[in-house]
Tab-separated table of C-alpha atoms in Angstrom:
chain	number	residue	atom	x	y	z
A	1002	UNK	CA	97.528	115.085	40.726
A	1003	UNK	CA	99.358	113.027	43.592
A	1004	UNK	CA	100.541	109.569	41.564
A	1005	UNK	CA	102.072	108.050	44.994
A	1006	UNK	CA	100.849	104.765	46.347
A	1007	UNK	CA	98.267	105.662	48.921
A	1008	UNK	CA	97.242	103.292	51.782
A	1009	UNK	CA	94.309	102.420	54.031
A	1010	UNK	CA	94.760	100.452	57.818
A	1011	UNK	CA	91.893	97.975	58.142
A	1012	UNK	CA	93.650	96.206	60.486
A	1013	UNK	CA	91.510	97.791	63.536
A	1014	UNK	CA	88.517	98.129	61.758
A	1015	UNK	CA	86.548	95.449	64.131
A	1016	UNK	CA	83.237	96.831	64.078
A	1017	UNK	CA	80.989	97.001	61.148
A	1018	UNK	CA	80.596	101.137	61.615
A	1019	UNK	CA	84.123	100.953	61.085
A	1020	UNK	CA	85.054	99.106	57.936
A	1021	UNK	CA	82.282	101.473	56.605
A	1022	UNK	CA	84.272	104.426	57.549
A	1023	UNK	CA	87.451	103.066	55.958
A	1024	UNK	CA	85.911	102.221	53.037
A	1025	UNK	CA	84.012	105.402	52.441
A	1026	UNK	CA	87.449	107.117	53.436
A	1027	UNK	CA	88.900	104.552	50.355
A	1028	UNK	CA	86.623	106.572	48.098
A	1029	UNK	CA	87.281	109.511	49.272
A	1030	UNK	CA	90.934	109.073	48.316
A	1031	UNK	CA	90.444	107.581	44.967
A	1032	UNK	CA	88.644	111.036	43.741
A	1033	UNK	CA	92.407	113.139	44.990
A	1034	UNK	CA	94.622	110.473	43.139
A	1035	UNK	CA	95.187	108.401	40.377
A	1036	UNK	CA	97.661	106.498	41.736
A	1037	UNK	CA	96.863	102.611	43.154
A	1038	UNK	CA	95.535	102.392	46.871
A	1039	UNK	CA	96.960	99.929	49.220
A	1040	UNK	CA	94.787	98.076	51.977
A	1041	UNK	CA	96.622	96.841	55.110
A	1042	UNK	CA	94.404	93.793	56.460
A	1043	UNK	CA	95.420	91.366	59.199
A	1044	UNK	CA	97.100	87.800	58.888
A	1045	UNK	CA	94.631	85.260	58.047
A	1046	UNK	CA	93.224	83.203	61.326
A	1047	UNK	CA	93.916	79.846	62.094
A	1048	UNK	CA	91.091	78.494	60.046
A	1049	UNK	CA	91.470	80.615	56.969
A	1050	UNK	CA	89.167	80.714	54.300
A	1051	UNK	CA	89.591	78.199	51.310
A	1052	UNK	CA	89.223	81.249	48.693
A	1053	UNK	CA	89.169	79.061	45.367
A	1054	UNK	CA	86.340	77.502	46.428
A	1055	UNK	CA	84.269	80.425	48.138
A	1056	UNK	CA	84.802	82.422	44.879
A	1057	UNK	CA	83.649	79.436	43.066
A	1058	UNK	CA	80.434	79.290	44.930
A	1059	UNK	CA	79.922	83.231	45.362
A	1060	UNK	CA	79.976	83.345	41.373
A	1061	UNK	CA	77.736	80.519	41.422
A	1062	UNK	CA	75.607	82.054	43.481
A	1063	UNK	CA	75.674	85.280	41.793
A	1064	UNK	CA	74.237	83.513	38.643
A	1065	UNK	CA	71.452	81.979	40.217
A	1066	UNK	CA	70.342	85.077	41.607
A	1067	UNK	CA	70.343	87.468	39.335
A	1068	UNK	CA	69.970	85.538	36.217
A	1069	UNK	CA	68.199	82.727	36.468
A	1070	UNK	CA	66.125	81.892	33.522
A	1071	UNK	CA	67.804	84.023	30.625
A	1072	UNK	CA	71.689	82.585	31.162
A	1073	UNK	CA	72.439	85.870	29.715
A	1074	UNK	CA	76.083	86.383	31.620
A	1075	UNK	CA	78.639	84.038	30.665
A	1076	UNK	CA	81.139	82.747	33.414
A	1077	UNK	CA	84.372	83.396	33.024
A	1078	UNK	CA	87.624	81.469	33.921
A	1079	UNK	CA	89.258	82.872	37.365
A	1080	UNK	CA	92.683	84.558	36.985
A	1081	UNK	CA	95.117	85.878	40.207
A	1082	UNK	CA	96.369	89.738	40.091
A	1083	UNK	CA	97.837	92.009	42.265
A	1084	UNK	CA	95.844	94.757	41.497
A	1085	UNK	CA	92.073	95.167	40.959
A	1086	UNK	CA	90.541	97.998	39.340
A	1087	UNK	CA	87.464	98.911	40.068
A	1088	UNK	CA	84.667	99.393	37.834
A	1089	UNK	CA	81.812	102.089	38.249
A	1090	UNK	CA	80.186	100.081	41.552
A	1091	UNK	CA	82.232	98.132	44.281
A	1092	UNK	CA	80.366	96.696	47.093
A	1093	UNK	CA	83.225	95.780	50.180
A	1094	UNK	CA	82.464	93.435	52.555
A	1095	UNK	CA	85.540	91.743	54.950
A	1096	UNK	CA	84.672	87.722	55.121
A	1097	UNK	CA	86.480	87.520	58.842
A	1098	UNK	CA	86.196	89.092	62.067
A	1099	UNK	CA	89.454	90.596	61.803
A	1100	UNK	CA	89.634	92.005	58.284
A	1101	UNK	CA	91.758	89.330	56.971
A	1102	UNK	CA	90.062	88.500	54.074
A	1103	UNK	CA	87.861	91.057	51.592
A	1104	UNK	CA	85.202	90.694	49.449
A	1105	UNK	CA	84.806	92.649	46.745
A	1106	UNK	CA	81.205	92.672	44.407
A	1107	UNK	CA	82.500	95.117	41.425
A	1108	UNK	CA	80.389	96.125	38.530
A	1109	UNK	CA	79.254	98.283	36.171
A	1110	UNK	CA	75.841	100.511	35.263
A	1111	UNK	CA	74.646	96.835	33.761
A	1112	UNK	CA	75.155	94.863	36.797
A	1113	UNK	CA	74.212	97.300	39.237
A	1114	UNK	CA	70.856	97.508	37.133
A	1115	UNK	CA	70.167	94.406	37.483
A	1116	UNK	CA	70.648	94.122	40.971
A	1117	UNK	CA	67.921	96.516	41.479
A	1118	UNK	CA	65.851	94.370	39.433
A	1119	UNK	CA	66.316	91.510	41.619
A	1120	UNK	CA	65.701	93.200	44.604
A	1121	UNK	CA	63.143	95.729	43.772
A	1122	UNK	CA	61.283	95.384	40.301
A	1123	UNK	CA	58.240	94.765	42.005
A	1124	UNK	CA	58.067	97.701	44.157
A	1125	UNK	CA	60.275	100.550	42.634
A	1126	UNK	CA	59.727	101.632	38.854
A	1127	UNK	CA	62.407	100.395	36.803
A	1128	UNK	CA	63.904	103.464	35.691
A	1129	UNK	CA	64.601	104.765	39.225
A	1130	UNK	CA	67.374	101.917	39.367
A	1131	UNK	CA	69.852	104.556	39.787
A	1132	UNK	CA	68.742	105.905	42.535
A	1133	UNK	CA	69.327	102.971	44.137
A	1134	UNK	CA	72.110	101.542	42.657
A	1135	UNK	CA	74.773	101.474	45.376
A	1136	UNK	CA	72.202	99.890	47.938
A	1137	UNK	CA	71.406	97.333	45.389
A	1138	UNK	CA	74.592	96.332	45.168
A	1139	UNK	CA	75.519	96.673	48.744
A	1140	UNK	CA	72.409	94.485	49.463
A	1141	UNK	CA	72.921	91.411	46.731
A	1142	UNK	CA	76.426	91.275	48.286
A	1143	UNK	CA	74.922	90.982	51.803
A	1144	UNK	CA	72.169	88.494	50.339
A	1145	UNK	CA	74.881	85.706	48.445
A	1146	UNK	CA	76.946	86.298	51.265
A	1147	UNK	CA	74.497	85.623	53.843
A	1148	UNK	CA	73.714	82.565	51.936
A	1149	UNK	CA	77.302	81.414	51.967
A	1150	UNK	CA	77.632	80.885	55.769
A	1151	UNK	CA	76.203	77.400	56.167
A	1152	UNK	CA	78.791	75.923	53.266
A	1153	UNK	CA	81.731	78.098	54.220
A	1154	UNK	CA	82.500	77.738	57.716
A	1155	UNK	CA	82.104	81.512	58.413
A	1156	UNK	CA	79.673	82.276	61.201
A	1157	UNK	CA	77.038	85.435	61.431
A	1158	UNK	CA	80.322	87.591	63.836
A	1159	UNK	CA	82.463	87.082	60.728
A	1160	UNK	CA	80.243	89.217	58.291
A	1161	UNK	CA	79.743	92.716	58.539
A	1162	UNK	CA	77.725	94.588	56.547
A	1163	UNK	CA	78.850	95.245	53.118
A	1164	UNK	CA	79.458	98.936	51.289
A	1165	UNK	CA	79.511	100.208	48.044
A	1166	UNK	CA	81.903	102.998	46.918
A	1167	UNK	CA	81.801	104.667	42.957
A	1168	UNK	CA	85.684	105.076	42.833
A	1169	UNK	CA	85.690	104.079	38.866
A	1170	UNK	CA	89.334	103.349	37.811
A	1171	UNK	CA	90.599	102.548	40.573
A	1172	UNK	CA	93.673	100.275	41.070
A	1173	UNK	CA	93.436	98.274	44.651
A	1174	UNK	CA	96.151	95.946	46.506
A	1175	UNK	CA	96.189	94.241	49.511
A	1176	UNK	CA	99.605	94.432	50.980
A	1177	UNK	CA	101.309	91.302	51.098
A	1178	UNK	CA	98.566	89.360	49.207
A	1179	UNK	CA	96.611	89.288	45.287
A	1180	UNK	CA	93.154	89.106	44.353
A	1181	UNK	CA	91.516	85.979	42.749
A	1182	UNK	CA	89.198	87.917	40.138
A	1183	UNK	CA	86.331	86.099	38.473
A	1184	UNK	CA	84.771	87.855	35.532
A	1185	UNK	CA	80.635	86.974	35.368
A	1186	UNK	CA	79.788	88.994	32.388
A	1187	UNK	CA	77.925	89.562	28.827
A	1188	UNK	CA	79.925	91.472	25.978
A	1189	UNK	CA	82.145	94.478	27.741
A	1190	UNK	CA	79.292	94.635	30.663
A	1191	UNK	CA	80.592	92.416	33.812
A	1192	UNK	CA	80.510	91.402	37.496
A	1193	UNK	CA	83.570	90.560	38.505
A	1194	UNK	CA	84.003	88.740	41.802
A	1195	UNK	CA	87.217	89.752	43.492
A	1196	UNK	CA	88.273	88.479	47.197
A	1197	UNK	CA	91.895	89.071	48.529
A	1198	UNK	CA	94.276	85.742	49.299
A	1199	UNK	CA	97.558	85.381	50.679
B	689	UNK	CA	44.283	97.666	59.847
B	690	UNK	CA	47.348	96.260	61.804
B	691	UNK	CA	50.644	98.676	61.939
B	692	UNK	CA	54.501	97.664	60.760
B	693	UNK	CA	57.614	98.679	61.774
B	694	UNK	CA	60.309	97.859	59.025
B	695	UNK	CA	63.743	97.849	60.136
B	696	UNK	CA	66.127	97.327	57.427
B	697	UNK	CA	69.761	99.029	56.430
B	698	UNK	CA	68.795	99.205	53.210
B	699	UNK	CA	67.079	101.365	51.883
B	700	UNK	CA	65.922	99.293	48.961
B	701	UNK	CA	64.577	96.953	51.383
B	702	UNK	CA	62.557	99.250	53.231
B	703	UNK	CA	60.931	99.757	49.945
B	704	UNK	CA	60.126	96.927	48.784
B	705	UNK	CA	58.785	95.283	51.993
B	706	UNK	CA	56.791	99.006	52.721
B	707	UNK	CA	55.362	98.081	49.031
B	708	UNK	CA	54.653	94.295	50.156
B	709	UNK	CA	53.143	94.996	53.315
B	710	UNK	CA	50.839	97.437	51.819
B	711	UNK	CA	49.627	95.123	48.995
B	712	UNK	CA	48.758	93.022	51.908
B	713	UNK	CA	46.918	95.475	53.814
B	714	UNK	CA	49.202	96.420	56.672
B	715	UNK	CA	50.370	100.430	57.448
B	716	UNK	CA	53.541	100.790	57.973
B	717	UNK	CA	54.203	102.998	60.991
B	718	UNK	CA	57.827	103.571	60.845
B	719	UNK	CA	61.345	102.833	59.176
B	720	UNK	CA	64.372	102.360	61.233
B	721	UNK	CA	67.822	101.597	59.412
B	722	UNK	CA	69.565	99.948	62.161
B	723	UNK	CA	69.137	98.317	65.854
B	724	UNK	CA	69.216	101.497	68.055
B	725	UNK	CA	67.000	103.633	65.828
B	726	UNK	CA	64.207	100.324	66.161
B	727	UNK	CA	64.563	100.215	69.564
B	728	UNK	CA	63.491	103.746	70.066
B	729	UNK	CA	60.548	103.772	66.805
B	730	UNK	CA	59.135	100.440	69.028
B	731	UNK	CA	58.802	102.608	72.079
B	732	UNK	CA	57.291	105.849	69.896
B	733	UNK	CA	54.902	103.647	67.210
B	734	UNK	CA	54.432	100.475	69.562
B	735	UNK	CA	53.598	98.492	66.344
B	736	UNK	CA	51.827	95.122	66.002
B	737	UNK	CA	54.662	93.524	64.219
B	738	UNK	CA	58.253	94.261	63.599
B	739	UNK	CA	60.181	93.341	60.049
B	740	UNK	CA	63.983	93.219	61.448
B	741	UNK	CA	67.342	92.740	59.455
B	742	UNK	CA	70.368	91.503	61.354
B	743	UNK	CA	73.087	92.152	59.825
B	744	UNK	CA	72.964	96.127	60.218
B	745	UNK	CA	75.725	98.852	61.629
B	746	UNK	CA	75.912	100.094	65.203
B	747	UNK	CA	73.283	97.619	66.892
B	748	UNK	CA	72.360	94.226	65.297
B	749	UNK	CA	68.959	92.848	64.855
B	750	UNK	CA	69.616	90.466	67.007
B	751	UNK	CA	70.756	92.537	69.869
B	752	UNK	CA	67.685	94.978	69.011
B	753	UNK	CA	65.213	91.815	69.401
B	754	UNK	CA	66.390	91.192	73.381
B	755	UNK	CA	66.323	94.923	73.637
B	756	UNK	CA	62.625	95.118	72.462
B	757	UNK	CA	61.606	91.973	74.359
B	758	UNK	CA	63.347	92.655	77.602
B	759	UNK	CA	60.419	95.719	78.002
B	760	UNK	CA	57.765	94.431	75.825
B	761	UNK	CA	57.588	90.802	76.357
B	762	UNK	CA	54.268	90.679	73.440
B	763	UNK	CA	56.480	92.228	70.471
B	764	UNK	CA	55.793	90.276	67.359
B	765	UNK	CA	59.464	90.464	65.525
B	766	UNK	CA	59.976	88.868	62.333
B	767	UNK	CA	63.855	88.599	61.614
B	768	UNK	CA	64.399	88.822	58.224
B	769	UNK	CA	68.505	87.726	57.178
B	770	UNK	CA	70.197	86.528	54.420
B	771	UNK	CA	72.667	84.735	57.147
B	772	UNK	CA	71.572	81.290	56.245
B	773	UNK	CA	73.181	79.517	59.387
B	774	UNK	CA	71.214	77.563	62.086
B	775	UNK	CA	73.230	79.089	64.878
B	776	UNK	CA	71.649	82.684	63.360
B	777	UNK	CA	68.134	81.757	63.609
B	778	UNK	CA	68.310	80.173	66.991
B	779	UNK	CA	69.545	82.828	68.287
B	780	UNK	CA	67.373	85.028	67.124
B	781	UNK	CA	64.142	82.883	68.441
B	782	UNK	CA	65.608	82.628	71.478
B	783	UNK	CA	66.112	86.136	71.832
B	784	UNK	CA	62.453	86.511	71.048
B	785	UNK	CA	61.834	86.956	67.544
B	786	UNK	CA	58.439	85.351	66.285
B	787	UNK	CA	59.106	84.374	62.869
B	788	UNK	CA	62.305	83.693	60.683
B	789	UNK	CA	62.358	84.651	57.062
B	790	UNK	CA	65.581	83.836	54.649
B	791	UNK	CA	65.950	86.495	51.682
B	792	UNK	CA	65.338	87.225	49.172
B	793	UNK	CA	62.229	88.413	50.954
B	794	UNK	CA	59.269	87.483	48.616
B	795	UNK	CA	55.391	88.910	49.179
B	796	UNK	CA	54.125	85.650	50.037
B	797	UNK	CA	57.417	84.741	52.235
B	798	UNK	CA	56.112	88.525	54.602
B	799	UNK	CA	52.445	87.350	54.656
B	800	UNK	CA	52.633	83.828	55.310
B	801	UNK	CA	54.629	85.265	58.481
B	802	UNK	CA	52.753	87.575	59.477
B	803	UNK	CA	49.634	85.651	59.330
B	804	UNK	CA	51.072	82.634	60.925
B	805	UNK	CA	52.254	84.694	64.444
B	806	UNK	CA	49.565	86.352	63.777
B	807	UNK	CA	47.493	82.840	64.703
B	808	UNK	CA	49.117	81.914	67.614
């Protein structure tokens, strides 16, 4: 098993088709290694993003959605690292035209469950959640983020359309930056919200 | 019974609004999972309305509204988005679209559309 840092160009992934490709490619390498996968993205843009606050909102949001009534996910105090490891479900999505910034909706069977409950419950039997789990996700990240334009300056060219990978394990870094990690969770089950900063 | 053409990247979508449009009584002539593939199930099913998404890969909802209106100037599109930005939803009336609907999409949110284009 090949241990060696591995690394992934989004820097000229400009089109939504291909951050898709990149990311799907990002799974594709987690299953040949163990060893920690590095993302290339581009400098941040003039107006930057102001990530403390957009993760404070996005978890906010999160909350709202998914749980709204039972308050059954406790939020959790947000913490800088340079690596984040993915848990069973990790929905991408860049935040900027250019890649500069990623979003990252990471979760496990418990979260992904219940974002086919929020989506679906009413037209899919419940115990078919798996079969949807990855679009779930892929689609509650596209739904808070969609939601986030108006307050965070981004406009509808910034955001492309978000993908979920099952790379479980997984240890990711953005060179030359850290991830702000939020941890939305109830007992070992969690959401954590991850986006990249400089 | 009027026809539907859902166009949605999600799969999970197209479910639940195919399950939402036939509690309210509509058949739902096609699926398409991004802008191109509508374009082409609009020109093969020639619905009476159209559920679009926006934000999809290859060609945008947006982009597929002027497509469909530029050759059928009486398409009845409903853009359905989460982008929650005023910019998005001119844009997408000016390109054509009938009706503007902010997820999460909700059974009487799909009706009330459809019956209010449906009016005018």
């Amino acid at each position: 098993m090949n241990e060696s840092p591995l690394t992934l160009d989004l820097t000229k992934s400009h089109l939504p088709s291909d951050f898709q490709s990149k990311i799907r490619e990002m799974e594709e390498m987690s299953k040949s290694s163990r060893g920690p996968i590095h993302l290339t993205v581009n400098p941040s843009g003039e107006k930057g993003l102001n990530v403390p606050l957009f993760s404070e909102t996005t978890s906010k949001l999160l909350i709202t959605r998914i749980d709204p009534a039972e308050r059954k996910l406790e939020y959790r105090d947000p913490y800088i690292d340079n690596y984040l490891t993915l848990k069973r479900y990790a929905a991408f999505a860049p935040l900027s035209q250019n890649s500069s910034e990623l979003f990252v909706l990471n979760t496990d069977s418990f979260g992904a469950e219940l974002a086919f409950e929020h989506l679906a419950a009413f037209a899919i039997p419940k115990d078919e959640w798996l079969t949807y789990a990855k679009d779930s996700l892929a689609e509650l990240t596209n739904e808070i983020l969609g939601n986030l334009l108006k307050t965070s300056g981004m406009t509808r060219h910034d955001f492309a359309c978000p993908i979920t990978i099952e790379a479980e394990g997984t240890q990711i870094a953005v060179e030359g930056g850290k991830w702000l990690i939020r941890n939305i969770g109830k007992n070992s089950s969690s959401f954590i919200v991850a986006i990249s900063t400089r | 019974m009027a026809s539907v053409l859902v166009v949605d990247d999600s799969m999970v979508m197209r479910k639940g609004l195919k399950a939402i449009l036939a509690q309210g009584g509509y058949t739902v002539v096609g699926e398409a999972a991004d802008g191109d593939e509508a374009v082409k199930m609009y020109e093969e099913t020639k619905p009476d309305f159209v559920t679009m998404d926006i934000n999809m890969p290859k060609m945008n909802g947006i982009d597929a509204v002027s497509q469909i209106m530029s050759s059928h100037t009486d398409a009845r599109i409903i853009v359905i988005s989460s982008a929650d930005d005023k910019d998005t939803i001119m844009e997408a009336l000016k390109r054509g679209a009938k009706y503007y609907i902010l997820k999460p999409v909700t059974y009487e949110k799909v009706l009330d559309a459809i019956d209010k284009i449906s009016k005018r």
